[in-house]
Amino acid sequence: MSETNPTRPAGQVTGESEVAELCRDLIRIDTSNYGDGSGPGERAAAEYVAEKLAEFGLEPQIFESAKGRASTVARIAGEDPSRPALLIHGHTDVVPANADDWTHHPFAGEIADGCVWGRGAVDMKDMDAMTLAVVRDRLRTGRKPPRDIVLAFLADEEAGGVYGARHLVDKRPGLFEGVTEAIGEVGGFSFTVNENLRLYLVETAEKGMHWMRLTVDGTAGHGSMTNKDNAITELCEAVARLGRHEFPVRVTKSVRHFLDELSDALGVELDPEDMESTLARLGGIAKLIGATLRNTAQPTMLGAGYKVNVIPGQATAHVDGRFLPGFEDEFLAELDSVLGPRVRREDVHSDKAVETSFDGALVEAMQIALKAEDPIARAVPYCLSGGTDAKSFSELGIRCFGFAPLRLPPDLDFAGMFHGVDERVPVDGLTFGVRVLDRFIDAC
Ligand SMILES: [Zn+2]
């Protein structure tokens, strides 16, 4: 079973042998995050993780930012305490799931057809389980990491991390003392190009966000009369303009690097201005990549009026805006020019974009670990169109990478599983991840 420790006696528990069970245990703890604090399970998940770490001598701490909003943090002493520490972080909450839509109940943690099924199987109880499995195995066999490692299992990522990562970064920065680099979601998964090459996409950048409310004030009145200042008409025109607006292609460092690697791998020139044909070659991951070439602003909610014969004095809309690292000012200016002077724009929630370079010893450690377990592996950087807890940790000056290694079957729609129905992770993807993470820690 174990390839990392072939000398161990048969039947002994290893990281590989217990990772699927850890993943299913975590899935069975319903940690749905509804965004209002009503979710049932973050405390139970924090306790489960703490117990699994304490079993082999770590002293994890549980922090509650509000009732039930619990995160677990532990520090593992490394061989050389003078070196900067590495953070490995994962969130334990998940988005809700409607059981009727699923083949296997989303909180049953069924293992079927070679996969662990359930909400969180790829986002991101898989990585939580892999981290636990590797750490437990190293503690069990007395293998210290080369430097200190801080482990953080966090609440509330799915609603912006205010009660999880953001809370710890603001209130308990001392927990991350000496940490200079971090790995977490969303990256490390494979994209098979051909029988000679498998790319592993490592996240090095994230778009930032502006969730906005748009308001137009008009003149209220009777629906039977003429009205040249109808708030709904004005707002809808602006929203329609925005919805149809295409922001220009902007190639950031991470995207440039990704396209270069990809064009090298495919042996063709890729034109960022003609992404239709490029994306067509990428299969399922096109969804991940397509949105990282430009800023976007999608209208998502509309509100106005209360009676069919009353013209309301105000109309509102909500817009989900995402900007590329380095293009926030351009994004806002362009947005305002498309919306026009009648629209008042307010932020409901915003977060910054982050980007780090794809270089250095830690990246080298990823390449080495992947290559050792998959000879046709090549790690490449990419930009995530969404956001993760990396935004919070980057405020502490930490370089954040999305590296949760998974070798996936080429036909699995991995990107479609995030927040999707029938989320599942192959068991041999998990065991692969355990072996890669173990080697990665050796080399880190
Ligand atoms: Zn996630």
Tab-separated table of C-alpha atoms and ligand atoms in Angstrom:
chain	number	residue	atom	x	y	z
A	1	MET	CA	0.000	0.000	0.000
A	2	SER	CA	2.585	2.505	1.065
A	3	GLU	CA	5.103	3.551	-1.539
A	4	THR	CA	6.662	6.225	0.616
A	5	ASN	CA	7.604	3.763	3.355
A	6	PRO	CA	7.985	0.363	1.722
A	7	THR	CA	9.762	-1.083	4.752
A	8	ARG	CA	6.821	-0.724	7.072
A	9	PRO	CA	5.070	-3.886	8.236
A	10	ALA	CA	1.976	-4.935	6.274
A	11	GLY	CA	-1.287	-3.849	7.835
A	12	GLN	CA	0.152	-0.810	9.598
A	13	VAL	CA	-1.872	2.362	9.275
A	14	THR	CA	-0.307	4.896	6.893
A	15	GLY	CA	-1.317	8.262	5.525
A	16	GLU	CA	-2.380	6.597	2.312
A	17	SER	CA	-4.406	3.924	4.065
A	18	GLU	CA	-6.432	6.347	6.181
A	19	VAL	CA	-6.857	9.389	3.943
A	20	ALA	CA	-10.178	8.287	2.396
A	21	GLU	CA	-11.609	7.552	5.826
A	22	LEU	CA	-10.503	10.940	7.155
A	23	CYS	CA	-12.122	12.572	4.134
A	24	ARG	CA	-15.396	10.677	4.604
A	25	ASP	CA	-15.426	11.482	8.351
A	26	LEU	CA	-15.069	15.175	7.550
A	27	ILE	CA	-17.803	15.042	4.887
A	28	ARG	CA	-20.143	13.404	7.426
A	29	ILE	CA	-19.794	16.467	9.645
A	30	ASP	CA	-22.264	18.835	7.964
A	31	THR	CA	-20.386	22.144	7.972
A	32	SER	CA	-22.746	23.982	5.599
A	33	ASN	CA	-22.109	27.709	5.669
A	34	TYR	CA	-25.270	29.688	4.942
A	35	GLY	CA	-23.493	32.976	5.466
A	36	ASP	CA	-25.551	33.880	8.533
A	37	GLY	CA	-23.855	31.802	11.225
A	38	SER	CA	-26.646	29.223	11.316
A	39	GLY	CA	-24.525	26.388	9.936
A	40	PRO	CA	-24.369	23.331	12.162
A	41	GLY	CA	-20.924	21.857	12.086
A	42	GLU	CA	-17.811	24.046	12.152
A	43	ARG	CA	-17.249	23.471	15.875
A	44	ALA	CA	-17.562	19.697	15.457
A	45	ALA	CA	-15.121	19.767	12.538
A	46	ALA	CA	-12.622	21.838	14.544
A	47	GLU	CA	-12.829	19.341	17.404
A	48	TYR	CA	-12.484	16.376	15.059
A	49	VAL	CA	-9.340	17.860	13.505
A	50	ALA	CA	-7.894	18.753	16.924
A	51	GLU	CA	-8.464	15.237	18.173
A	52	LYS	CA	-6.773	13.706	15.124
A	53	LEU	CA	-3.740	15.930	15.617
A	54	ALA	CA	-3.564	15.522	19.407
A	55	GLU	CA	-3.537	11.739	19.034
A	56	PHE	CA	0.079	11.927	17.931
A	57	GLY	CA	1.308	14.554	20.339
A	58	LEU	CA	0.532	17.927	18.760
A	59	GLU	CA	-1.134	20.578	20.888
A	60	PRO	CA	-3.782	22.074	18.632
A	61	GLN	CA	-5.764	25.099	19.782
A	62	ILE	CA	-9.366	25.823	18.879
A	63	PHE	CA	-10.374	29.460	18.382
A	64	GLU	CA	-13.981	30.602	18.266
A	65	SER	CA	-14.634	33.945	16.593
A	66	ALA	CA	-18.354	33.702	17.432
A	67	LYS	CA	-20.481	30.914	18.854
A	68	GLY	CA	-19.736	27.739	16.900
A	69	ARG	CA	-17.428	29.485	14.407
A	70	ALA	CA	-14.362	27.447	15.312
A	71	SER	CA	-10.953	27.083	13.663
A	72	THR	CA	-8.098	24.808	14.704
A	73	VAL	CA	-4.439	25.811	14.613
A	74	ALA	CA	-1.356	23.754	15.478
A	75	ARG	CA	2.378	24.212	15.068
A	76	ILE	CA	4.796	21.396	14.246
A	77	ALA	CA	8.399	21.944	15.230
A	78	GLY	CA	10.849	21.512	12.371
A	79	GLU	CA	14.472	20.356	12.268
A	80	ASP	CA	15.691	23.918	11.856
A	81	PRO	CA	13.637	26.341	13.951
A	82	SER	CA	15.696	29.281	12.651
A	83	ARG	CA	14.162	28.903	9.185
A	84	PRO	CA	10.911	30.711	8.352
A	85	ALA	CA	7.790	28.610	8.813
A	86	LEU	CA	5.401	27.203	6.207
A	87	LEU	CA	1.632	27.502	6.621
A	88	ILE	CA	-0.668	24.736	5.382
A	89	HIS	CA	-4.267	25.915	5.501
A	90	GLY	CA	-7.658	24.523	4.593
A	91	HIS	CA	-11.219	25.521	5.314
A	92	THR	CA	-13.606	23.074	6.959
A	93	ASP	CA	-16.867	24.769	5.968
A	94	VAL	CA	-18.719	23.921	2.752
A	95	VAL	CA	-21.476	25.476	0.696
A	96	PRO	CA	-24.931	23.963	1.322
A	97	ALA	CA	-26.202	21.085	-0.807
A	98	ASN	CA	-29.693	19.952	-1.796
A	99	ALA	CA	-29.715	16.183	-1.179
A	100	ASP	CA	-32.500	15.522	-3.726
A	101	ASP	CA	-30.180	16.453	-6.584
A	102	TRP	CA	-27.415	14.040	-5.620
A	103	THR	CA	-26.671	10.405	-6.560
A	104	HIS	CA	-25.296	9.786	-3.041
A	105	HIS	CA	-26.378	11.865	-0.062
A	106	PRO	CA	-24.050	14.893	0.139
A	107	PHE	CA	-23.287	14.352	3.824
A	108	ALA	CA	-23.033	10.552	3.841
A	109	GLY	CA	-19.411	10.349	2.713
A	110	GLU	CA	-20.143	7.293	0.548
A	111	ILE	CA	-17.244	5.579	-1.145
A	112	ALA	CA	-18.463	4.287	-4.502
A	113	ASP	CA	-16.982	3.776	-7.980
A	114	GLY	CA	-13.518	4.552	-6.647
A	115	CYS	CA	-14.507	7.970	-5.299
A	116	VAL	CA	-15.382	9.584	-2.006
A	117	TRP	CA	-18.677	11.397	-2.627
A	118	GLY	CA	-20.080	14.364	-0.798
A	119	ARG	CA	-20.157	18.104	-0.289
A	120	GLY	CA	-16.584	19.220	0.287
A	121	ALA	CA	-14.976	16.270	-1.511
A	122	VAL	CA	-13.000	18.716	-3.671
A	123	ASP	CA	-13.694	21.997	-1.838
A	124	MET	CA	-11.874	21.256	0.319
A	125	LYS	CA	-12.159	18.397	2.746
A	126	ASP	CA	-9.952	16.426	0.361
A	127	MET	CA	-6.992	18.672	1.175
A	128	ASP	CA	-7.936	18.788	4.865
A	129	ALA	CA	-7.882	14.984	4.930
A	130	MET	CA	-4.624	14.773	2.959
A	131	THR	CA	-2.975	17.235	5.322
A	132	LEU	CA	-4.190	15.323	8.381
A	133	ALA	CA	-3.103	12.004	6.869
A	134	VAL	CA	0.395	13.230	6.025
A	135	VAL	CA	0.932	14.997	9.337
A	136	ARG	CA	-0.337	12.030	11.344
A	137	ASP	CA	1.900	9.679	9.388
A	138	ARG	CA	4.958	11.833	9.948
A	139	LEU	CA	4.211	12.114	13.660
A	140	ARG	CA	3.534	8.369	13.880
A	141	THR	CA	6.882	7.568	12.309
A	142	GLY	CA	8.842	10.375	13.973
A	143	ARG	CA	9.706	12.269	10.770
A	144	LYS	CA	10.143	15.963	11.524
A	145	PRO	CA	9.656	18.503	8.752
A	146	PRO	CA	12.781	20.474	7.796
A	147	ARG	CA	11.237	23.671	9.159
A	148	ASP	CA	8.313	24.683	11.359
A	149	ILE	CA	4.876	24.082	9.877
A	150	VAL	CA	1.762	25.874	11.031
A	151	LEU	CA	-1.497	24.043	10.331
A	152	ALA	CA	-4.744	25.990	10.127
A	153	PHE	CA	-8.178	24.406	9.604
A	154	LEU	CA	-10.514	27.312	9.172
A	155	ALA	CA	-14.162	28.235	9.496
A	156	ASP	CA	-16.154	30.479	7.191
A	157	GLU	CA	-14.120	30.563	3.977
A	158	GLU	CA	-17.256	30.121	1.890
A	159	ALA	CA	-18.716	33.372	3.202
A	160	GLY	CA	-15.546	35.439	2.955
A	161	GLY	CA	-13.599	34.124	5.950
A	162	VAL	CA	-14.612	36.887	8.349
A	163	TYR	CA	-15.173	34.317	11.125
A	164	GLY	CA	-12.196	32.197	10.126
A	165	ALA	CA	-8.953	33.273	8.445
A	166	ARG	CA	-9.717	36.993	8.598
A	167	HIS	CA	-10.472	36.757	12.313
A	168	LEU	CA	-7.226	34.922	13.104
A	169	VAL	CA	-5.125	37.247	10.964
A	170	ASP	CA	-6.623	40.328	12.640
A	171	LYS	CA	-6.892	39.080	16.215
A	172	ARG	CA	-4.220	36.382	16.523
A	173	PRO	CA	-1.427	37.238	14.084
A	174	GLY	CA	1.075	35.724	16.555
A	175	LEU	CA	-0.115	32.268	15.488
A	176	PHE	CA	1.556	32.886	12.133
A	177	GLU	CA	4.795	34.267	13.559
A	178	GLY	CA	7.680	33.589	11.205
A	179	VAL	CA	5.480	32.239	8.396
A	180	THR	CA	6.641	33.432	4.977
A	181	GLU	CA	4.935	30.986	2.611
A	182	ALA	CA	1.692	29.069	2.519
A	183	ILE	CA	-0.106	26.376	0.583
A	184	GLY	CA	-3.865	25.851	0.444
A	185	GLU	CA	-6.580	25.838	-2.215
A	186	VAL	CA	-7.277	26.119	-5.230
A	187	GLY	CA	-4.537	24.401	-7.178
A	188	GLY	CA	-2.311	21.379	-7.567
A	189	PHE	CA	-4.845	19.442	-9.658
A	190	SER	CA	-3.919	17.861	-12.963
A	191	PHE	CA	-4.802	18.590	-16.555
A	192	THR	CA	-3.667	15.802	-18.856
A	193	VAL	CA	-2.386	17.250	-22.133
A	194	ASN	CA	-1.293	13.958	-23.723
A	195	GLU	CA	0.457	10.731	-22.733
A	196	ASN	CA	3.721	12.612	-22.309
A	197	LEU	CA	2.576	15.597	-20.329
A	198	ARG	CA	0.335	16.343	-17.395
A	199	LEU	CA	0.118	19.916	-16.180
A	200	TYR	CA	-0.549	20.601	-12.515
A	201	LEU	CA	-2.076	24.024	-12.046
A	202	VAL	CA	-0.658	25.846	-9.046
A	203	GLU	CA	-2.550	28.951	-8.024
A	204	THR	CA	-0.301	32.007	-7.766
A	205	ALA	CA	-2.870	34.785	-8.151
A	206	GLU	CA	-6.480	35.584	-7.348
A	207	LYS	CA	-8.805	38.170	-8.761
A	208	GLY	CA	-10.170	40.733	-6.373
A	209	MET	CA	-13.845	41.487	-5.931
A	210	HIS	CA	-16.309	44.307	-5.658
A	211	TRP	CA	-19.822	43.216	-4.788
A	212	MET	CA	-21.877	46.318	-5.471
A	213	ARG	CA	-25.328	47.755	-5.102
A	214	LEU	CA	-26.442	50.095	-7.864
A	215	THR	CA	-29.200	52.580	-7.168
A	216	VAL	CA	-31.125	54.929	-9.413
A	217	ASP	CA	-33.463	57.517	-7.909
A	218	GLY	CA	-36.334	58.694	-10.084
A	219	THR	CA	-39.661	60.395	-9.768
A	220	ALA	CA	-42.391	58.312	-8.142
A	221	GLY	CA	-45.938	58.542	-9.480
A	222	HIS	CA	-49.080	56.930	-10.842
A	223	GLY	CA	-48.534	54.169	-13.379
A	224	SER	CA	-51.220	55.577	-15.671
A	225	MET	CA	-49.451	58.888	-16.256
A	226	THR	CA	-46.443	59.842	-18.357
A	227	ASN	CA	-43.114	59.839	-16.547
A	228	LYS	CA	-39.800	60.797	-18.121
A	229	ASP	CA	-37.879	59.933	-14.949
A	230	ASN	CA	-38.717	56.295	-14.257
A	231	ALA	CA	-36.071	54.765	-11.959
A	232	ILE	CA	-36.672	51.229	-13.287
A	233	THR	CA	-36.185	52.270	-16.914
A	234	GLU	CA	-33.004	54.184	-16.118
A	235	LEU	CA	-31.539	51.414	-13.970
A	236	CYS	CA	-32.380	48.645	-16.423
A	237	GLU	CA	-30.688	50.449	-19.291
A	238	ALA	CA	-27.522	50.853	-17.231
A	239	VAL	CA	-27.597	47.238	-16.019
A	240	ALA	CA	-28.151	45.942	-19.545
A	241	ARG	CA	-25.208	48.004	-20.833
A	242	LEU	CA	-23.006	46.585	-18.095
A	243	GLY	CA	-24.207	43.015	-18.595
A	244	ARG	CA	-23.321	43.177	-22.294
A	245	HIS	CA	-20.078	45.058	-21.790
A	246	GLU	CA	-16.899	43.163	-22.521
A	247	PHE	CA	-13.895	44.375	-20.548
A	248	PRO	CA	-10.626	44.318	-22.509
A	249	VAL	CA	-8.184	41.399	-22.269
A	250	ARG	CA	-5.435	42.104	-19.735
A	251	VAL	CA	-2.683	39.525	-19.481
A	252	THR	CA	-1.274	39.438	-15.944
A	253	LYS	CA	2.053	37.853	-14.963
A	254	SER	CA	0.465	34.587	-13.844
A	255	VAL	CA	-1.725	34.300	-16.933
A	256	ARG	CA	1.208	35.127	-19.224
A	257	HIS	CA	3.273	32.409	-17.547
A	258	PHE	CA	0.380	29.940	-17.824
A	259	LEU	CA	-0.187	30.691	-21.511
A	260	ASP	CA	3.529	30.385	-22.249
A	261	GLU	CA	3.704	26.994	-20.548
A	262	LEU	CA	0.553	25.860	-22.288
A	263	SER	CA	1.650	26.976	-25.725
A	264	ASP	CA	4.958	25.236	-25.121
A	265	ALA	CA	3.119	22.081	-24.060
A	266	LEU	CA	0.711	22.141	-26.991
A	267	GLY	CA	3.344	23.251	-29.472
A	268	VAL	CA	1.187	26.120	-30.753
A	269	GLU	CA	1.131	29.882	-30.434
A	270	LEU	CA	-1.695	31.016	-28.197
A	271	ASP	CA	-3.242	34.383	-28.785
A	272	PRO	CA	-4.809	35.856	-25.644
A	273	GLU	CA	-7.013	38.014	-27.891
A	274	ASP	CA	-8.416	34.885	-29.491
A	275	MET	CA	-9.199	32.875	-26.421
A	276	GLU	CA	-12.162	31.018	-27.896
A	277	SER	CA	-9.870	28.614	-29.709
A	278	THR	CA	-7.408	28.446	-26.835
A	279	LEU	CA	-10.103	27.658	-24.289
A	280	ALA	CA	-11.583	25.011	-26.546
A	281	ARG	CA	-8.387	23.011	-26.061
A	282	LEU	CA	-8.650	23.113	-22.279
A	283	GLY	CA	-11.785	21.058	-21.722
A	284	GLY	CA	-13.205	21.355	-18.224
A	285	ILE	CA	-10.590	23.753	-16.893
A	286	ALA	CA	-11.591	26.354	-19.495
A	287	LYS	CA	-14.130	27.535	-16.921
A	288	LEU	CA	-11.312	28.285	-14.505
A	289	ILE	CA	-9.088	30.029	-17.024
A	290	GLY	CA	-11.596	31.947	-19.153
A	291	ALA	CA	-12.457	34.473	-16.470
A	292	THR	CA	-8.847	35.312	-15.645
A	293	LEU	CA	-8.167	37.194	-18.881
A	294	ARG	CA	-10.274	40.215	-18.140
A	295	ASN	CA	-12.204	42.039	-15.451
A	296	THR	CA	-15.844	41.001	-15.234
A	297	ALA	CA	-19.041	42.511	-13.835
A	298	GLN	CA	-22.145	40.353	-13.781
A	299	PRO	CA	-25.554	41.722	-12.743
A	300	THR	CA	-26.983	39.228	-10.242
A	301	MET	CA	-29.999	40.797	-8.467
A	302	LEU	CA	-32.711	43.346	-9.260
A	303	GLY	CA	-35.116	45.131	-6.975
A	304	ALA	CA	-37.825	47.765	-7.463
A	305	GLY	CA	-41.505	48.457	-7.063
A	306	TYR	CA	-44.357	47.149	-4.948
A	307	LYS	CA	-47.537	47.555	-7.017
A	308	VAL	CA	-48.308	47.364	-10.717
A	309	ASN	CA	-49.808	50.871	-10.948
A	310	VAL	CA	-47.168	52.634	-8.821
A	311	ILE	CA	-43.937	53.945	-10.374
A	312	PRO	CA	-41.350	53.526	-7.602
A	313	GLY	CA	-38.994	56.333	-6.657
A	314	GLN	CA	-36.002	54.044	-6.607
A	315	ALA	CA	-34.624	50.923	-8.290
A	316	THR	CA	-31.619	48.827	-7.277
A	317	ALA	CA	-29.431	46.116	-8.728
A	318	HIS	CA	-26.535	44.055	-7.408
A	319	VAL	CA	-23.434	43.319	-9.414
A	320	ASP	CA	-20.670	40.782	-8.823
A	321	GLY	CA	-17.518	42.509	-10.037
A	322	ARG	CA	-14.101	40.806	-10.255
A	323	PHE	CA	-10.855	42.501	-11.156
A	324	LEU	CA	-7.419	41.225	-12.093
A	325	PRO	CA	-4.353	41.901	-9.917
A	326	GLY	CA	-3.141	45.407	-10.797
A	327	PHE	CA	-6.335	46.479	-12.591
A	328	GLU	CA	-8.664	47.627	-9.814
A	329	ASP	CA	-8.569	51.335	-10.665
A	330	GLU	CA	-9.079	50.662	-14.347
A	331	PHE	CA	-11.981	48.366	-13.506
A	332	LEU	CA	-13.816	50.924	-11.372
A	333	ALA	CA	-13.285	53.740	-13.851
A	334	GLU	CA	-14.550	51.642	-16.739
A	335	LEU	CA	-17.497	50.460	-14.686
A	336	ASP	CA	-18.572	54.007	-13.898
A	337	SER	CA	-18.262	55.098	-17.484
A	338	VAL	CA	-20.459	52.203	-18.641
A	339	LEU	CA	-23.052	52.812	-15.923
A	340	GLY	CA	-23.290	56.539	-16.529
A	341	PRO	CA	-23.976	59.442	-14.155
A	342	ARG	CA	-27.481	58.426	-13.071
A	343	VAL	CA	-26.304	55.333	-11.210
A	344	ARG	CA	-25.083	55.508	-7.634
A	345	ARG	CA	-22.634	52.720	-6.879
A	346	GLU	CA	-21.853	51.398	-3.385
A	347	ASP	CA	-19.684	48.472	-2.279
A	348	VAL	CA	-21.471	45.761	-0.348
A	349	HIS	CA	-18.316	43.716	0.036
A	350	SER	CA	-14.898	43.997	-1.507
A	351	ASP	CA	-11.599	42.198	-1.308
A	352	LYS	CA	-8.247	42.704	-2.930
A	353	ALA	CA	-6.532	40.778	-5.679
A	354	VAL	CA	-3.332	38.910	-4.838
A	355	GLU	CA	-0.435	37.680	-6.917
A	356	THR	CA	2.925	36.101	-6.221
A	357	SER	CA	5.601	34.956	-8.623
A	358	PHE	CA	6.059	31.334	-9.614
A	359	ASP	CA	9.639	30.843	-8.525
A	360	GLY	CA	11.856	30.036	-5.574
A	361	ALA	CA	12.680	26.962	-3.526
A	362	LEU	CA	9.089	26.211	-2.570
A	363	VAL	CA	8.008	26.024	-6.217
A	364	GLU	CA	11.011	23.801	-6.854
A	365	ALA	CA	9.829	21.535	-4.006
A	366	MET	CA	6.412	21.259	-5.693
A	367	GLN	CA	8.011	20.314	-9.023
A	368	ILE	CA	10.243	17.698	-7.365
A	369	ALA	CA	7.420	16.137	-5.372
A	370	LEU	CA	5.052	15.967	-8.352
A	371	LYS	CA	7.673	14.601	-10.714
A	372	ALA	CA	8.655	11.861	-8.270
A	373	GLU	CA	5.069	10.576	-8.200
A	374	ASP	CA	4.123	11.368	-11.789
A	375	PRO	CA	7.026	11.348	-14.259
A	376	ILE	CA	5.068	13.380	-16.835
A	377	ALA	CA	4.124	16.091	-14.345
A	378	ARG	CA	4.853	19.765	-14.867
A	379	ALA	CA	3.607	22.390	-12.429
A	380	VAL	CA	2.430	25.644	-13.997
A	381	PRO	CA	1.057	28.798	-12.378
A	382	TYR	CA	-2.451	30.099	-12.923
A	383	CYS	CA	-4.764	32.832	-11.676
A	384	LEU	CA	-7.989	31.931	-9.861
A	385	SER	CA	-11.073	33.904	-10.840
A	386	GLY	CA	-12.545	33.550	-7.336
A	387	GLY	CA	-11.126	34.217	-3.901
A	388	THR	CA	-9.809	32.154	-0.998
A	389	ASP	CA	-8.388	32.614	2.490
A	390	ALA	CA	-5.080	33.415	0.756
A	391	LYS	CA	-6.283	37.029	0.590
A	392	SER	CA	-6.265	37.228	4.390
A	393	PHE	CA	-2.916	35.499	4.831
A	394	SER	CA	-1.238	37.627	2.194
A	395	GLU	CA	-1.880	40.606	4.482
A	396	LEU	CA	0.741	39.142	6.820
A	397	GLY	CA	3.250	39.262	3.970
A	398	ILE	CA	2.869	35.544	3.315
A	399	ARG	CA	3.361	34.274	-0.255
A	400	CYS	CA	0.339	32.096	-0.930
A	401	PHE	CA	0.122	29.206	-3.363
A	402	GLY	CA	-2.850	27.001	-4.213
A	403	PHE	CA	-1.291	23.565	-3.975
A	404	ALA	CA	-3.546	20.674	-2.989
A	405	PRO	CA	-2.073	17.987	-5.233
A	406	LEU	CA	-4.517	15.678	-7.005
A	407	ARG	CA	-3.956	13.508	-10.046
A	408	LEU	CA	-7.326	13.338	-11.756
A	409	PRO	CA	-8.746	11.160	-14.502
A	410	PRO	CA	-8.712	13.219	-17.741
A	411	ASP	CA	-12.488	12.947	-18.213
A	412	LEU	CA	-13.495	14.220	-14.763
A	413	ASP	CA	-15.115	17.678	-14.843
A	414	PHE	CA	-13.126	18.865	-11.855
A	415	ALA	CA	-13.891	22.584	-12.126
A	416	GLY	CA	-17.601	21.754	-12.400
A	417	MET	CA	-17.508	19.996	-9.009
A	418	PHE	CA	-16.772	23.140	-7.033
A	419	HIS	CA	-20.089	23.977	-5.380
A	420	GLY	CA	-21.661	21.565	-7.900
A	421	VAL	CA	-23.846	18.475	-7.654
A	422	ASP	CA	-22.266	15.010	-7.138
A	423	GLU	CA	-19.015	16.484	-5.900
A	424	ARG	CA	-16.549	13.616	-5.517
A	425	VAL	CA	-12.855	12.901	-5.394
A	426	PRO	CA	-11.107	9.751	-6.631
A	427	VAL	CA	-9.597	7.725	-3.779
A	428	ASP	CA	-6.411	7.227	-5.793
A	429	GLY	CA	-6.284	11.011	-6.264
A	430	LEU	CA	-6.225	11.343	-2.484
A	431	THR	CA	-3.495	8.745	-1.993
A	432	PHE	CA	-1.492	10.400	-4.756
A	433	GLY	CA	-1.910	13.729	-2.954
A	434	VAL	CA	-0.699	12.204	0.309
A	435	ARG	CA	2.470	10.922	-1.330
A	436	VAL	CA	3.140	14.234	-3.083
A	437	LEU	CA	2.514	16.315	0.039
A	438	ASP	CA	4.783	14.036	2.065
A	439	ARG	CA	7.611	14.471	-0.455
A	440	PHE	CA	6.863	18.184	-0.689
A	441	ILE	CA	7.269	18.566	3.079
A	442	ASP	CA	10.590	16.691	2.916
A	443	ALA	CA	11.776	19.163	0.284
A	444	CYS	CA	10.258	22.321	1.724
B	1	ZN	ZN	-12.737	26.254	-1.048
